[in-house]
Amino acid sequence: MPPKKKTKVDPPQSSSDEGNSDHSGNKSANKPKRVRKKSAKATITENENKTSKTLQNKTTTEFLNQDFNNVSKTVDGENWNLKIASWNVDGLRAWIKKGGLDYLHHENPDILCLQEIKCSKSKLPPEVEVPGFHRYWNSSEADGYAGLGLYTKVKPESISYGIGIPDFDKEGRLMIAEYEKFYLVNVYVPNAGRKLVTLDKRLQWNPKFQELVKDLDSKKPVIICGDMNVAHQEIDIANPKSNKRNAGFTQEERDGFSELLKSVSLTDGFRHKYPDVKGAYTFWTYMANARKKNIGWRLDYCLLSEKLSSNFCDCCLRSEVFGSDHCPVVSFFHM
């Protein structure tokens, strides 16, 4: 996800006021202060404000009010028989506490890709063992940072990890599952950082990732699921003008994404199906009630080899599924 920077639509930041103390250098800081007693009315208003702030970041999903099925078909009229979900969960342990595994049961995908699990293998909670699914993890060496997970009903023919650059691979950013008819790439792309301090790192990633996907595509079709950390076009972000030089919407990142699609002949599943739909986002900052106002970014994708276009049925953004600052992206195929 994008770096934590405070703008009206920028990515999430801490609500802490650390470092903003007014006491530093204040000559009267040690003088006793008069304490005013709050009126009952003021106390009620304050409590209402606190409640209002808590409601801004909804974490509970009303699963029974949602339809997780899909009636879309391929261009040849075939019903889907493969459902792939992908979700940046912003911390696996917190996600589980917020009902993340309930989502797995209700969505019931054949494959679920997770990004930003922020959990080392040694600290995986026992709840992650879900009957009926094989599980694979690619954790960052630093606990509490990045990392990937994969739930799959069908055991892959092979699993591999990493992009081939140690600085990236120690962060747990990529895993490849080989199936009979395709490769699945689960990815968490580096972001460019606050004030673009890691833009060079991001630009180092792009050609290597492109090379890897191109090599896979020469053997079997590829499906890429994950947080690409870029809003590709202006339609993919609520306020494009004010974010031109913010991480996730710089011209360099957008051009890199365009080059990936072009050079490997990849299709953006959602835009292929819904080219003109506005207000379709997958990430909202926790601040300023952005999700309720739908001030968001589309950072999470399902990309597919053009060879799979005839197998593709639909791609949905589950914006009413809560538990993270991102929402799941669900794609349907007939294989």
Short mmCIF file of C-alpha atoms in Angstrom, two decimals:
data_model
loop_
_atom_site.label_atom_id
_atom_site.label_comp_id
_atom_site.label_asym_id
_atom_site.label_seq_id
_atom_site.Cartn_x
_atom_site.Cartn_y
_atom_site.Cartn_z
CA MET A 1 0.00 0.00 0.00
CA PRO A 2 1.11 3.61 -0.40
CA PRO A 3 3.20 5.36 2.28
CA LYS A 4 1.59 7.06 5.20
CA LYS A 5 1.31 10.72 4.30
CA LYS A 6 -1.32 13.23 5.28
CA THR A 7 -3.24 14.70 2.37
CA LYS A 8 -6.94 14.66 1.73
CA VAL A 9 -6.69 11.46 -0.27
CA ASP A 10 -3.25 10.22 0.60
CA PRO A 11 -2.51 6.81 2.05
CA PRO A 12 -2.98 5.86 5.70
CA GLN A 13 -1.08 7.38 8.53
CA SER A 14 -0.97 6.93 12.26
CA SER A 15 -3.50 8.85 14.29
CA SER A 16 -0.82 9.39 16.92
CA ASP A 17 0.29 12.93 17.69
CA GLU A 18 3.78 11.83 18.72
CA GLY A 19 6.32 14.61 18.31
CA ASN A 20 3.70 17.37 18.30
CA SER A 21 3.92 18.27 21.98
CA ASP A 22 3.38 21.95 22.76
CA HIS A 23 5.40 21.72 25.97
CA SER A 24 8.84 21.91 24.42
CA GLY A 25 10.34 25.35 25.00
CA ASN A 26 7.20 26.62 26.76
CA LYS A 27 8.24 28.71 29.76
CA SER A 28 4.91 28.21 31.48
CA ALA A 29 4.88 24.45 30.97
CA ASN A 30 5.55 23.72 34.66
CA LYS A 31 3.08 26.23 36.07
CA PRO A 32 -0.08 24.80 37.65
CA LYS A 33 -3.08 25.14 35.37
CA ARG A 34 -6.69 25.76 36.22
CA VAL A 35 -8.78 22.69 35.56
CA ARG A 36 -12.20 23.50 34.23
CA LYS A 37 -14.96 21.09 35.04
CA LYS A 38 -16.70 19.76 31.95
CA SER A 39 -20.41 20.24 31.71
CA ALA A 40 -22.62 17.19 31.18
CA LYS A 41 -23.44 18.50 27.69
CA ALA A 42 -19.75 18.79 26.76
CA THR A 43 -19.08 15.27 28.02
CA ILE A 44 -21.93 13.85 25.92
CA THR A 45 -20.71 15.70 22.81
CA GLU A 46 -17.16 14.43 23.36
CA ASN A 47 -18.40 10.86 23.70
CA GLU A 48 -20.47 11.24 20.54
CA ASN A 49 -17.39 12.47 18.68
CA LYS A 50 -15.37 9.48 19.89
CA THR A 51 -18.12 7.14 18.73
CA SER A 52 -18.27 8.91 15.38
CA LYS A 53 -14.52 8.43 14.87
CA THR A 54 -14.76 4.73 15.70
CA LEU A 55 -17.42 4.22 13.09
CA GLN A 56 -15.17 5.67 10.41
CA ASN A 57 -13.00 2.56 10.23
CA LYS A 58 -15.53 -0.23 9.93
CA THR A 59 -14.04 -3.68 10.45
CA THR A 60 -17.11 -5.93 10.60
CA THR A 61 -18.48 -7.42 7.40
CA GLU A 62 -22.15 -8.31 7.06
CA PHE A 63 -21.57 -11.49 5.10
CA LEU A 64 -25.19 -12.63 5.00
CA ASN A 65 -26.21 -9.49 3.10
CA GLN A 66 -23.77 -10.20 0.26
CA ASP A 67 -23.89 -12.48 -2.74
CA PHE A 68 -20.54 -14.15 -3.31
CA ASN A 69 -21.69 -16.03 -6.38
CA ASN A 70 -21.27 -14.85 -9.96
CA VAL A 71 -23.30 -15.56 -13.08
CA SER A 72 -20.82 -14.19 -15.62
CA LYS A 73 -19.61 -16.42 -18.43
CA THR A 74 -16.77 -16.48 -20.91
CA VAL A 75 -17.21 -14.91 -24.34
CA ASP A 76 -18.05 -18.43 -25.53
CA GLY A 77 -20.80 -18.81 -22.94
CA GLU A 78 -18.94 -21.13 -20.55
CA ASN A 79 -19.69 -20.92 -16.81
CA TRP A 80 -16.82 -20.22 -14.46
CA ASN A 81 -15.23 -23.12 -12.59
CA LEU A 82 -12.27 -21.34 -11.00
CA LYS A 83 -12.49 -18.50 -8.47
CA ILE A 84 -9.31 -16.68 -7.43
CA ALA A 85 -9.45 -14.09 -4.64
CA SER A 86 -6.67 -11.71 -3.65
CA TRP A 87 -6.49 -9.44 -0.60
CA ASN A 88 -3.94 -7.18 1.04
CA VAL A 89 -4.92 -7.96 4.63
CA ASP A 90 -2.63 -5.41 6.35
CA GLY A 91 -1.55 -7.90 9.02
CA LEU A 92 -2.61 -11.55 9.16
CA ARG A 93 -3.10 -11.75 12.92
CA ALA A 94 -5.25 -8.61 13.03
CA TRP A 95 -7.14 -9.81 9.95
CA ILE A 96 -8.05 -13.07 11.67
CA LYS A 97 -9.32 -11.18 14.73
CA LYS A 98 -11.50 -9.07 12.42
CA GLY A 99 -13.14 -12.14 10.88
CA GLY A 100 -10.84 -12.70 7.93
CA LEU A 101 -11.33 -16.45 7.97
CA ASP A 102 -15.10 -15.90 7.87
CA TYR A 103 -14.49 -14.23 4.53
CA LEU A 104 -12.61 -17.30 3.32
CA HIS A 105 -15.57 -19.50 4.22
CA HIS A 106 -18.20 -17.22 2.66
CA GLU A 107 -16.27 -16.41 -0.51
CA ASN A 108 -15.07 -20.02 -0.78
CA PRO A 109 -12.48 -19.34 -3.50
CA ASP A 110 -10.42 -22.07 -5.09
CA ILE A 111 -7.36 -19.91 -4.45
CA LEU A 112 -6.84 -17.03 -2.02
CA CYS A 113 -3.73 -14.84 -2.33
CA LEU A 114 -2.83 -12.71 0.69
CA GLN A 115 -0.44 -9.75 0.79
CA GLU A 116 1.09 -7.86 3.70
CA ILE A 117 0.62 -10.69 6.19
CA LYS A 118 3.23 -9.02 8.45
CA CYS A 119 3.86 -12.29 10.27
CA SER A 120 6.89 -14.57 10.42
CA LYS A 121 6.29 -18.29 9.96
CA SER A 122 7.21 -18.98 13.59
CA LYS A 123 4.42 -16.66 14.76
CA LEU A 124 1.60 -17.90 12.53
CA PRO A 125 -1.48 -18.43 14.73
CA PRO A 126 -3.03 -21.94 14.77
CA GLU A 127 -6.22 -20.60 13.17
CA VAL A 128 -4.46 -20.36 9.80
CA GLU A 129 -4.88 -24.10 9.35
CA VAL A 130 -8.14 -24.32 7.40
CA PRO A 131 -9.45 -27.76 6.37
CA GLY A 132 -9.68 -28.24 2.62
CA PHE A 133 -6.86 -25.82 1.78
CA HIS A 134 -3.15 -26.24 1.25
CA ARG A 135 -1.24 -23.30 2.76
CA TYR A 136 1.98 -21.61 1.71
CA TRP A 137 3.80 -18.64 3.24
CA ASN A 138 6.55 -16.29 2.14
CA SER A 139 7.29 -14.16 5.17
CA SER A 140 9.60 -11.19 5.42
CA GLU A 141 12.75 -11.64 7.49
CA ALA A 142 11.50 -8.68 9.52
CA ASP A 143 8.42 -9.65 11.52
CA GLY A 144 5.57 -7.19 11.13
CA TYR A 145 6.43 -6.26 7.55
CA ALA A 146 5.28 -7.32 4.06
CA GLY A 147 4.97 -11.06 3.39
CA LEU A 148 2.57 -13.27 1.42
CA GLY A 149 0.20 -16.16 2.00
CA LEU A 150 -1.56 -18.59 -0.30
CA TYR A 151 -4.59 -20.81 0.31
CA THR A 152 -5.36 -23.27 -2.46
CA LYS A 153 -7.76 -26.21 -2.71
CA VAL A 154 -5.72 -27.90 -5.43
CA LYS A 155 -2.11 -28.58 -4.57
CA PRO A 156 0.18 -26.77 -7.05
CA GLU A 157 2.61 -28.76 -9.16
CA SER A 158 5.36 -26.55 -7.76
CA ILE A 159 5.87 -23.48 -5.56
CA SER A 160 8.76 -21.05 -5.83
CA TYR A 161 9.61 -17.86 -3.98
CA GLY A 162 11.32 -14.59 -4.78
CA ILE A 163 12.28 -12.46 -7.73
CA GLY A 164 16.02 -13.19 -7.65
CA ILE A 165 17.23 -10.01 -5.93
CA PRO A 166 18.17 -10.60 -2.26
CA ASP A 167 17.04 -7.17 -1.04
CA PHE A 168 13.54 -7.88 -2.35
CA ASP A 169 13.43 -11.58 -1.57
CA LYS A 170 14.16 -11.12 2.13
CA GLU A 171 10.96 -9.04 2.30
CA GLY A 172 8.68 -11.83 1.06
CA ARG A 173 7.25 -10.06 -1.98
CA LEU A 174 6.65 -12.78 -4.56
CA MET A 175 5.56 -16.39 -4.83
CA ILE A 176 4.78 -18.49 -7.90
CA ALA A 177 2.38 -21.44 -7.87
CA GLU A 178 2.45 -23.64 -10.94
CA TYR A 179 -0.81 -25.35 -11.90
CA GLU A 180 -1.58 -27.63 -14.81
CA LYS A 181 -2.83 -24.87 -17.12
CA PHE A 182 -1.27 -21.67 -15.75
CA TYR A 183 1.17 -19.99 -13.41
CA LEU A 184 -0.22 -17.97 -10.53
CA VAL A 185 1.95 -15.09 -9.31
CA ASN A 186 1.10 -13.67 -5.88
CA VAL A 187 2.87 -10.33 -5.48
CA TYR A 188 3.30 -7.35 -3.17
CA VAL A 189 5.13 -4.71 -5.20
CA PRO A 190 7.39 -2.23 -3.33
CA ASN A 191 5.94 1.25 -2.97
CA ALA A 192 7.82 4.43 -3.73
CA GLY A 193 7.70 5.68 -0.16
CA ARG A 194 6.85 8.96 1.48
CA LYS A 195 8.33 11.82 -0.54
CA LEU A 196 9.33 9.11 -3.07
CA VAL A 197 12.37 8.10 -1.01
CA THR A 198 12.19 4.52 -2.34
CA LEU A 199 11.16 5.32 -5.91
CA ASP A 200 14.55 4.10 -7.16
CA LYS A 201 13.95 0.79 -5.39
CA ARG A 202 10.58 0.53 -7.09
CA LEU A 203 12.12 1.28 -10.49
CA GLN A 204 14.73 -1.42 -9.86
CA TRP A 205 11.92 -3.92 -9.24
CA ASN A 206 9.94 -3.20 -12.41
CA PRO A 207 12.27 -4.59 -15.13
CA LYS A 208 13.16 -7.65 -13.06
CA PHE A 209 9.50 -8.44 -12.44
CA GLN A 210 8.71 -7.89 -16.10
CA GLU A 211 11.51 -10.26 -17.11
CA LEU A 212 10.27 -12.94 -14.71
CA VAL A 213 6.65 -12.74 -15.90
CA LYS A 214 7.75 -12.79 -19.53
CA ASP A 215 9.75 -15.95 -18.92
CA LEU A 216 6.79 -17.65 -17.20
CA ASP A 217 4.43 -16.60 -19.98
CA SER A 218 6.67 -18.26 -22.56
CA LYS A 219 5.94 -21.60 -20.84
CA LYS A 220 2.34 -21.30 -19.64
CA PRO A 221 -0.25 -18.51 -19.38
CA VAL A 222 0.10 -16.33 -16.28
CA ILE A 223 -2.36 -14.93 -13.74
CA ILE A 224 -0.95 -12.20 -11.49
CA CYS A 225 -2.80 -11.30 -8.29
CA GLY A 226 -1.76 -8.77 -5.72
CA ASP A 227 -1.04 -5.26 -4.58
CA MET A 228 0.76 -3.56 -7.47
CA ASN A 229 1.02 -0.28 -5.53
CA VAL A 230 0.02 1.86 -8.50
CA ALA A 231 -3.21 3.45 -9.68
CA HIS A 232 -2.74 2.98 -13.41
CA GLN A 233 -5.01 5.64 -14.91
CA GLU A 234 -6.77 8.75 -13.64
CA ILE A 235 -10.01 6.76 -13.48
CA ASP A 236 -8.32 4.52 -10.87
CA ILE A 237 -7.92 7.22 -8.22
CA ALA A 238 -10.41 9.59 -6.62
CA ASN A 239 -8.26 12.74 -6.83
CA PRO A 240 -5.66 12.36 -9.59
CA LYS A 241 -4.57 16.01 -9.83
CA SER A 242 -3.43 16.32 -6.22
CA ASN A 243 -1.54 13.02 -6.30
CA LYS A 244 0.65 13.41 -9.39
CA ARG A 245 3.85 13.30 -7.32
CA ASN A 246 2.66 11.00 -4.57
CA ALA A 247 3.75 7.37 -4.33
CA GLY A 248 1.42 5.12 -6.26
CA PHE A 249 0.53 7.68 -8.91
CA THR A 250 3.81 9.07 -10.23
CA GLN A 251 4.29 9.02 -13.98
CA GLU A 252 7.27 6.69 -13.55
CA GLU A 253 5.17 4.08 -11.73
CA ARG A 254 2.26 4.36 -14.14
CA ASP A 255 4.55 4.09 -17.16
CA GLY A 256 6.20 1.04 -15.62
CA PHE A 257 2.82 -0.62 -15.22
CA SER A 258 1.87 0.21 -18.81
CA GLU A 259 5.16 -1.27 -19.99
CA LEU A 260 4.48 -4.48 -18.05
CA LEU A 261 1.06 -4.90 -19.66
CA LYS A 262 2.41 -4.15 -23.13
CA SER A 263 5.65 -6.14 -23.07
CA VAL A 264 4.12 -9.34 -21.68
CA SER A 265 0.71 -8.94 -23.37
CA LEU A 266 -1.20 -8.85 -20.09
CA THR A 267 -4.81 -7.80 -19.56
CA ASP A 268 -6.10 -5.88 -16.54
CA GLY A 269 -9.07 -8.12 -15.70
CA PHE A 270 -11.23 -5.47 -14.06
CA ARG A 271 -10.71 -2.80 -16.75
CA HIS A 272 -11.17 -5.41 -19.48
CA LYS A 273 -14.63 -6.08 -18.10
CA TYR A 274 -15.48 -2.56 -16.87
CA PRO A 275 -13.44 -0.05 -18.93
CA ASP A 276 -15.44 3.05 -17.98
CA VAL A 277 -16.59 2.37 -14.42
CA LYS A 278 -15.61 5.19 -12.06
CA GLY A 279 -15.33 5.09 -8.28
CA ALA A 280 -14.02 1.51 -8.33
CA TYR A 281 -11.23 1.32 -5.75
CA THR A 282 -9.46 -1.30 -3.63
CA PHE A 283 -7.65 0.89 -1.08
CA TRP A 284 -8.79 3.72 1.20
CA THR A 285 -6.72 5.52 3.81
CA TYR A 286 -7.90 4.94 7.38
CA MET A 287 -8.02 8.72 7.88
CA ALA A 288 -10.79 11.23 7.18
CA ASN A 289 -13.54 8.63 6.74
CA ALA A 290 -12.17 8.00 3.24
CA ARG A 291 -13.77 4.61 2.74
CA LYS A 292 -17.26 5.81 3.62
CA LYS A 293 -16.77 8.73 1.21
CA ASN A 294 -15.17 6.38 -1.35
CA ILE A 295 -12.04 8.49 -1.70
CA GLY A 296 -9.79 5.68 -2.79
CA TRP A 297 -7.22 4.16 -5.10
CA ARG A 298 -7.32 1.00 -7.24
CA LEU A 299 -3.97 -0.54 -6.31
CA ASP A 300 -4.87 -4.24 -6.36
CA TYR A 301 -5.22 -6.19 -9.60
CA CYS A 302 -5.81 -9.44 -11.36
CA LEU A 303 -3.70 -9.43 -14.52
CA LEU A 304 -3.89 -12.27 -17.01
CA SER A 305 -2.07 -13.36 -20.13
CA GLU A 306 -4.01 -12.42 -23.25
CA LYS A 307 -3.95 -16.15 -24.01
CA LEU A 308 -6.46 -16.51 -21.15
CA SER A 309 -8.90 -13.87 -22.42
CA SER A 310 -11.26 -16.57 -23.70
CA ASN A 311 -11.14 -18.23 -20.24
CA PHE A 312 -11.92 -15.04 -18.34
CA CYS A 313 -15.43 -14.47 -16.95
CA ASP A 314 -15.38 -11.57 -14.48
CA CYS A 315 -13.47 -9.54 -11.90
CA CYS A 316 -15.19 -8.08 -8.83
CA LEU A 317 -14.01 -5.62 -6.17
CA ARG A 318 -15.50 -6.61 -2.80
CA SER A 319 -15.73 -3.08 -1.40
CA GLU A 320 -18.26 -4.16 1.25
CA VAL A 321 -15.84 -6.67 2.76
CA PHE A 322 -13.98 -5.06 5.68
CA GLY A 323 -11.04 -6.00 7.86
CA SER A 324 -8.22 -4.11 6.11
CA ASP A 325 -7.57 -0.79 4.39
CA HIS A 326 -7.79 -2.79 1.14
CA CYS A 327 -10.67 -4.90 -0.12
CA PRO A 328 -10.55 -8.29 -1.88
CA VAL A 329 -10.33 -8.58 -5.66
CA VAL A 330 -12.08 -11.70 -6.98
CA SER A 331 -11.69 -13.13 -10.48
CA PHE A 332 -13.60 -15.89 -12.24
CA PHE A 333 -12.32 -18.19 -14.98
CA HIS A 334 -13.40 -21.22 -16.94
CA MET A 335 -10.41 -23.56 -17.17
#
